[in-house]
PDB file of C-alpha atoms in Angstrom:
ATOM      1  CA  MET A   1     -30.510 -28.899  49.383  1.00 43.00           C
ATOM      2  CA  GLU A   2     -29.309 -28.655  46.261  1.00 40.00           C
ATOM      3  CA  SER A   3     -29.916 -24.934  46.020  1.00 40.00           C
ATOM      4  CA  SER A   4     -27.467 -24.201  48.982  1.00 39.00           C
ATOM      5  CA  THR A   5     -24.978 -26.647  47.884  1.00 37.00           C
ATOM      6  CA  VAL A   6     -24.749 -24.549  44.700  1.00 37.00           C
ATOM      7  CA  HIS A   7     -25.106 -20.896  47.095  1.00 38.00           C
ATOM      8  CA  ASN A   8     -22.659 -22.170  48.889  1.00 38.00           C
ATOM      9  CA  SER A   9     -20.418 -23.134  46.024  1.00 36.00           C
ATOM     10  CA  ARG A  10     -20.614 -19.699  44.336  1.00 37.00           C
ATOM     11  CA  ILE A  11     -20.040 -18.251  47.556  1.00 35.00           C
ATOM     12  CA  ALA A  12     -16.615 -20.085  47.714  1.00 38.00           C
ATOM     13  CA  ILE A  13     -15.764 -19.022  44.052  1.00 38.00           C
ATOM     14  CA  ARG A  14     -16.092 -15.359  44.837  1.00 36.00           C
ATOM     15  CA  PRO A  15     -13.234 -14.566  46.983  1.00 36.00           C
ATOM     16  CA  THR A  16     -10.954 -16.433  44.753  1.00 35.00           C
ATOM     17  CA  ALA A  17     -12.590 -14.261  42.011  1.00 35.00           C
ATOM     18  CA  LEU A  18     -11.846 -11.433  44.079  1.00 31.00           C
ATOM     19  CA  ALA A  19      -8.345 -12.156  45.050  1.00 35.00           C
ATOM     20  CA  GLY A  20      -7.521 -12.938  41.590  1.00 37.00           C
ATOM     21  CA  LEU A  21      -8.750  -9.376  40.628  1.00 31.00           C
ATOM     22  CA  ALA A  22      -7.101  -7.593  43.259  1.00 34.00           C
ATOM     23  CA  THR A  23      -3.516  -9.144  42.064  1.00 34.00           C
ATOM     24  CA  ALA A  24      -4.285  -8.263  38.256  1.00 34.00           C
ATOM     25  CA  ALA A  25      -5.161  -5.069  39.494  1.00 34.00           C
ATOM     26  CA  LEU A  26      -2.012  -4.706  41.275  1.00 31.00           C
ATOM     27  CA  LEU A  27       0.050  -5.609  38.049  1.00 32.00           C
ATOM     28  CA  LEU A  28      -1.867  -3.396  35.569  1.00 33.00           C
ATOM     29  CA  THR A  29      -0.816  -0.478  37.689  1.00 37.00           C
ATOM     30  CA  GLY A  30       2.350  -1.377  37.198  1.00 40.00           C
ATOM     31  CA  CYS A  31       5.865   0.305  38.723  1.00 40.00           C
ATOM     32  CA  GLY A  32       8.981   1.222  37.724  1.00 41.00           C
ATOM     33  CA  SER A  33      12.008   0.255  39.141  1.00 40.00           C
ATOM     34  CA  SER A  34      11.849   3.358  41.128  1.00 40.00           C
ATOM     35  CA  GLY A  35       8.855   2.556  42.409  1.00 42.00           C
ATOM     36  CA  HIS A  36       6.749   5.750  41.006  1.00 40.00           C
ATOM     37  CA  ARG A  37       4.804   5.623  37.947  1.00 41.00           C
ATOM     38  CA  SER A  38       6.282   6.818  34.737  1.00 39.00           C
ATOM     39  CA  SER A  39       4.966   9.808  33.861  1.00 43.00           C
ATOM     40  CA  GLY A  40       5.880   9.686  29.792  1.00 42.00           C
ATOM     41  CA  PRO A  41       4.217   8.528  27.328  1.00 44.00           C
ATOM     42  CA  MET A  42       4.710   4.447  27.043  1.00 42.00           C
ATOM     43  CA  PRO A  43       6.563   3.348  24.067  1.00 42.00           C
ATOM     44  CA  SER A  44       4.822   2.724  20.977  1.00 42.00           C
ATOM     45  CA  SER A  45       5.233  -0.995  19.136  1.00 41.00           C
ATOM     46  CA  THR A  46       4.192  -0.336  16.136  1.00 42.00           C
ATOM     47  CA  PRO A  47       6.164  -0.698  13.264  1.00 43.00           C
ATOM     48  CA  SER A  48       8.559   2.467  12.112  1.00 43.00           C
ATOM     49  CA  HIS A  49       5.794   1.951   8.705  1.00 44.00           C
ATOM     50  CA  SER A  50       2.476   2.431   8.603  1.00 49.00           C
ATOM     51  CA  PRO A  51       0.486  -0.337   6.332  1.00 48.00           C
ATOM     52  CA  SER A  52      -0.813   2.477   4.090  1.00 76.00           C
ATOM     53  CA  SER A  53       2.521   3.987   3.755  1.00 86.00           C
ATOM     54  CA  ASP A  54       3.579   0.493   2.758  1.00 93.00           C
ATOM     55  CA  ALA A  55       0.457  -0.234   0.727  1.00 94.00           C
ATOM     56  CA  THR A  56       1.411   3.542  -0.996  1.00 96.00           C
ATOM     57  CA  SER A  57       4.866   2.498  -1.523  1.00 96.00           C
ATOM     58  CA  THR A  58       3.836  -1.269  -3.067  1.00 97.00           C
ATOM     59  CA  ALA A  59       0.629   0.934  -5.523  1.00 97.00           C
ATOM     60  CA  LYS A  60       3.903   3.109  -6.696  1.00 98.00           C
ATOM     61  CA  GLN A  61       6.358  -0.182  -7.877  1.00 98.00           C
ATOM     62  CA  GLU A  62       3.063  -1.794  -9.743  1.00 98.00           C
ATOM     63  CA  VAL A  63       2.564   1.208 -11.172  1.00 98.00           C
ATOM     64  CA  LEU A  64       5.849   1.716 -12.371  1.00 98.00           C
ATOM     65  CA  ALA A  65       6.014  -2.079 -13.635  1.00 98.00           C
ATOM     66  CA  ALA A  66       2.719  -1.226 -15.386  1.00 98.00           C
ATOM     67  CA  TRP A  67       4.456   1.944 -17.360  1.00 98.00           C
ATOM     68  CA  SER A  68       7.715  -0.031 -18.089  1.00 98.00           C
ATOM     69  CA  GLY A  69       6.049  -3.355 -19.445  1.00 98.00           C
ATOM     70  CA  MET A  70       3.197  -1.115 -21.626  1.00 98.00           C
ATOM     71  CA  ARG A  71       6.340   0.864 -22.975  1.00 98.00           C
ATOM     72  CA  ALA A  72       8.575  -2.646 -23.396  1.00 98.00           C
ATOM     73  CA  GLU A  73       5.572  -4.013 -25.399  1.00 98.00           C
ATOM     74  CA  GLN A  74       4.776  -1.178 -27.894  1.00 98.00           C
ATOM     75  CA  VAL A  75       8.636  -0.880 -28.677  1.00 98.00           C
ATOM     76  CA  LYS A  76       8.397  -4.600 -29.695  1.00 98.00           C
ATOM     77  CA  ALA A  77       4.681  -3.373 -31.779  1.00 98.00           C
ATOM     78  CA  TYR A  78       6.149  -0.704 -33.469  1.00 98.00           C
ATOM     79  CA  ALA A  79       9.466  -2.400 -34.713  1.00 97.00           C
ATOM     80  CA  THR A  80       7.260  -4.746 -36.620  1.00 96.00           C
ATOM     81  CA  GLY A  81       3.960  -3.171 -37.133  1.00 95.00           C
ATOM     82  CA  ASP A  82       2.089  -5.719 -35.106  1.00 95.00           C
ATOM     83  CA  SER A  83       0.896  -5.428 -31.726  1.00 96.00           C
ATOM     84  CA  SER A  84      -0.483  -9.285 -32.030  1.00 95.00           C
ATOM     85  CA  LYS A  85       2.843 -11.030 -30.460  1.00 94.00           C
ATOM     86  CA  THR A  86       2.888  -8.344 -27.557  1.00 97.00           C
ATOM     87  CA  LYS A  87       1.660  -8.714 -24.548  1.00 98.00           C
ATOM     88  CA  LEU A  88       0.259  -4.859 -24.589  1.00 98.00           C
ATOM     89  CA  THR A  89      -3.144  -5.861 -23.823  1.00 98.00           C
ATOM     90  CA  SER A  90      -1.241  -6.770 -20.452  1.00 98.00           C
ATOM     91  CA  TYR A  91      -0.563  -2.933 -19.348  1.00 98.00           C
ATOM     92  CA  ALA A  92      -2.383  -0.744 -21.290  1.00 98.00           C
ATOM     93  CA  PHE A  93      -6.319  -0.253 -21.864  1.00 97.00           C
ATOM     94  CA  ASP A  94      -8.480   1.990 -22.745  1.00 98.00           C
ATOM     95  CA  LYS A  95      -7.777   5.160 -24.185  1.00 98.00           C
ATOM     96  CA  ALA A  96      -3.875   4.479 -23.690  1.00 98.00           C
ATOM     97  CA  LEU A  97      -4.492   1.135 -25.692  1.00 98.00           C
ATOM     98  CA  ALA A  98      -6.590   2.634 -27.932  1.00 98.00           C
ATOM     99  CA  LYS A  99      -3.674   5.418 -28.480  1.00 98.00           C
ATOM    100  CA  ILE A 100      -0.771   3.197 -29.111  1.00 98.00           C
ATOM    101  CA  GLN A 101      -3.111   1.219 -31.481  1.00 98.00           C
ATOM    102  CA  GLY A 102      -4.088   4.342 -33.482  1.00 97.00           C
ATOM    103  CA  GLU A 103      -0.927   4.893 -34.317  1.00 97.00           C
ATOM    104  CA  LEU A 104       0.404   1.569 -34.864  1.00 97.00           C
ATOM    105  CA  PHE A 105      -2.598   1.329 -37.323  1.00 97.00           C
ATOM    106  CA  ASP A 106      -1.280   4.640 -39.237  1.00 97.00           C
ATOM    107  CA  TYR A 107       2.613   3.774 -39.016  1.00 97.00           C
ATOM    108  CA  ARG A 108       1.385   0.136 -40.613  1.00 96.00           C
ATOM    109  CA  GLN A 109      -0.410   2.125 -43.678  1.00 97.00           C
ATOM    110  CA  ALA A 110       2.631   4.241 -44.260  1.00 97.00           C
ATOM    111  CA  GLY A 111       5.179   1.337 -44.262  1.00 97.00           C
ATOM    112  CA  VAL A 112       7.027   2.526 -41.572  1.00 98.00           C
ATOM    113  CA  VAL A 113       8.468   0.470 -38.379  1.00 98.00           C
ATOM    114  CA  PHE A 114      10.792   1.872 -35.478  1.00 98.00           C
ATOM    115  CA  ARG A 115      14.518   0.706 -35.057  1.00 97.00           C
ATOM    116  CA  GLY A 116      16.243   1.508 -31.420  1.00 97.00           C
ATOM    117  CA  SER A 117      14.865   1.909 -28.568  1.00 96.00           C
ATOM    118  CA  PRO A 118      13.397   4.800 -26.452  1.00 97.00           C
ATOM    119  CA  SER A 119      14.584   5.713 -22.739  1.00 97.00           C
ATOM    120  CA  SER A 120      11.956   6.613 -20.203  1.00 96.00           C
ATOM    121  CA  THR A 121      12.680   8.262 -17.038  1.00 97.00           C
ATOM    122  CA  ALA A 122       9.399   7.507 -15.028  1.00 98.00           C
ATOM    123  CA  LYS A 123       8.394   8.516 -11.476  1.00 98.00           C
ATOM    124  CA  VAL A 124       4.792   8.207 -10.206  1.00 98.00           C
ATOM    125  CA  THR A 125       3.189  11.853  -8.651  1.00 98.00           C
ATOM    126  CA  ASP A 126       0.051  10.405  -7.183  1.00 98.00           C
ATOM    127  CA  VAL A 127      -1.587   8.001  -5.996  1.00 97.00           C
ATOM    128  CA  ASP A 128      -4.808   7.277  -4.471  1.00 97.00           C
ATOM    129  CA  LEU A 129      -5.803   4.031  -2.668  1.00 97.00           C
ATOM    130  CA  SER A 130      -8.845   5.638  -0.764  1.00 96.00           C
ATOM    131  CA  GLN A 131     -11.309   4.161  -3.629  1.00 95.00           C
ATOM    132  CA  THR A 132     -11.399   1.658  -6.282  1.00 95.00           C
ATOM    133  CA  PRO A 133     -10.619   1.446  -8.897  1.00 97.00           C
ATOM    134  CA  TYR A 134      -7.154   2.386  -7.413  1.00 98.00           C
ATOM    135  CA  GLN A 135      -5.825   5.649  -9.523  1.00 98.00           C
ATOM    136  CA  ALA A 136      -2.033   7.179 -10.026  1.00 98.00           C
ATOM    137  CA  ALA A 137      -0.247   9.716 -11.979  1.00 98.00           C
ATOM    138  CA  VAL A 138       2.927   9.108 -13.836  1.00 98.00           C
ATOM    139  CA  GLN A 139       5.087  11.887 -15.323  1.00 98.00           C
ATOM    140  CA  GLU A 140       7.632  10.272 -17.520  1.00 98.00           C
ATOM    141  CA  CYS A 141      10.537  11.884 -19.334  1.00 98.00           C
ATOM    142  CA  PHE A 142      10.510   9.832 -23.032  1.00 97.00           C
ATOM    143  CA  ASP A 143      14.046  10.343 -24.834  1.00 97.00           C
ATOM    144  CA  THR A 144      13.465   9.028 -28.844  1.00 96.00           C
ATOM    145  CA  THR A 145      16.884  10.150 -29.428  1.00 96.00           C
ATOM    146  CA  HIS A 146      17.496   6.387 -30.463  1.00 96.00           C
ATOM    147  CA  TRP A 147      14.384   5.264 -31.623  1.00 97.00           C
ATOM    148  CA  THR A 148      14.285   6.242 -35.003  1.00 96.00           C
ATOM    149  CA  PRO A 149      10.886   5.656 -37.537  1.00 97.00           C
ATOM    150  CA  VAL A 150      12.173   4.018 -40.925  1.00 97.00           C
ATOM    151  CA  VAL A 151      10.518   2.553 -43.788  1.00 97.00           C
ATOM    152  CA  LYS A 152       9.910  -1.361 -43.349  1.00 96.00           C
ATOM    153  CA  ALA A 153      10.958  -2.009 -47.191  1.00 96.00           C
ATOM    154  CA  THR A 154      13.706   0.712 -47.412  1.00 96.00           C
ATOM    155  CA  GLY A 155      15.355   1.278 -44.281  1.00 95.00           C
ATOM    156  CA  LYS A 156      15.535   4.892 -45.388  1.00 96.00           C
ATOM    157  CA  ASP A 157      15.525   6.975 -42.180  1.00 94.00           C
ATOM    158  CA  ALA A 158      11.690   8.537 -41.889  1.00 95.00           C
ATOM    159  CA  SER A 159      12.235  10.888 -39.020  1.00 93.00           C
ATOM    160  CA  THR A 160       9.972  14.044 -39.595  1.00 90.00           C
ATOM    161  CA  PRO A 161      12.919  17.283 -39.683  1.00 90.00           C
ATOM    162  CA  GLY A 162      13.186  19.149 -36.656  1.00 89.00           C
ATOM    163  CA  GLN A 163      11.167  16.602 -34.441  1.00 89.00           C
ATOM    164  CA  ILE A 164      11.407  16.790 -30.961  1.00 93.00           C
ATOM    165  CA  ARG A 165      12.966  14.021 -29.591  1.00 94.00           C
ATOM    166  CA  ARG A 166      12.741  14.056 -26.044  1.00 96.00           C
ATOM    167  CA  TYR A 167       9.707  15.203 -24.160  1.00 97.00           C
ATOM    168  CA  THR A 168       7.040  15.324 -21.513  1.00 98.00           C
ATOM    169  CA  VAL A 169       4.376  12.540 -21.139  1.00 98.00           C
ATOM    170  CA  MET A 170       1.557  12.919 -18.202  1.00 98.00           C
ATOM    171  CA  GLY A 171       0.132   9.667 -18.059  1.00 98.00           C
ATOM    172  CA  SER A 172      -3.169   7.966 -16.008  1.00 98.00           C
ATOM    173  CA  VAL A 173      -2.678   4.485 -14.079  1.00 98.00           C
ATOM    174  CA  ARG A 174      -5.481   2.903 -12.597  1.00 98.00           C
ATOM    175  CA  THR A 175      -6.243  -0.698 -11.416  1.00 98.00           C
ATOM    176  CA  VAL A 176      -8.688  -2.718 -13.265  1.00 97.00           C
ATOM    177  CA  GLY A 177     -10.049  -5.873 -11.205  1.00 95.00           C
ATOM    178  CA  ALA A 178      -6.851  -5.902  -8.924  1.00 94.00           C
ATOM    179  CA  LYS A 179      -3.937  -4.956 -11.943  1.00 97.00           C
ATOM    180  CA  TRP A 180      -2.591  -1.475 -12.854  1.00 98.00           C
ATOM    181  CA  MET A 181      -2.703  -0.515 -16.108  1.00 98.00           C
ATOM    182  CA  VAL A 182      -1.991   2.556 -18.355  1.00 98.00           C
ATOM    183  CA  VAL A 183      -5.491   4.016 -18.936  1.00 98.00           C
ATOM    184  CA  ASP A 184      -4.311   7.057 -20.834  1.00 98.00           C
ATOM    185  CA  PHE A 185      -1.273   9.833 -21.373  1.00 98.00           C
ATOM    186  CA  THR A 186      -0.943  12.569 -22.842  1.00 98.00           C
ATOM    187  CA  VAL A 187       2.178  13.562 -24.901  1.00 97.00           C
ATOM    188  CA  GLU A 188       3.203  16.944 -23.911  1.00 95.00           C
ATOM    189  CA  LYS A 189       6.024  18.064 -27.184  1.00 90.00           C
ATOM    190  CA  THR A 190       6.080  22.102 -25.966  1.00 91.00           C
ATOM    191  CA  GLN A 191       7.331  20.426 -22.058  1.00 89.00           C
ATOM    192  CA  PRO A 192      10.850  18.969 -22.960  1.00 87.00           C
ATOM    193  CA  CYS A 193      12.834  17.113 -20.105  1.00 93.00           C
TER     194      CYS A 193
END
């Protein structure tokens, strides 16, 4: 007897379920105000910026922050001949750090420090977020007109006569863990900017 009660209750539910499905089907076919279906595309509810363009934009900002951070800390290090009291290692890594430390060592051995500050105009020329570590390329116009090497003991100008003061620098930036860092750069003194 129990089995027939269960069977009967299943039958009683079916017409209700079918009525609900029929109503849902009518609602899904949806009519416009004129009673006709629209033949044009449905309006999109996607935002105007895709997540990938937002990620690229954010990455470019972080790349430029790493680049300008490296330059700011480099200026501090060259002013004293010592990078130990700077945050250079927070922005420069691998070959970029080795190049700056190598130059700093040479200047320190020669008794040279830098006065003033350079100016930099950098732009991100490429970002690759398709694999990790993420990669980016930077092109910089580096102007050392107001950043002068001087003999630390005397303050005498130590610039090389005819030295090119404004030139292009090409840089490589990548993620180290979750942080963007400058990993290499090439000075192109034959490419003025």
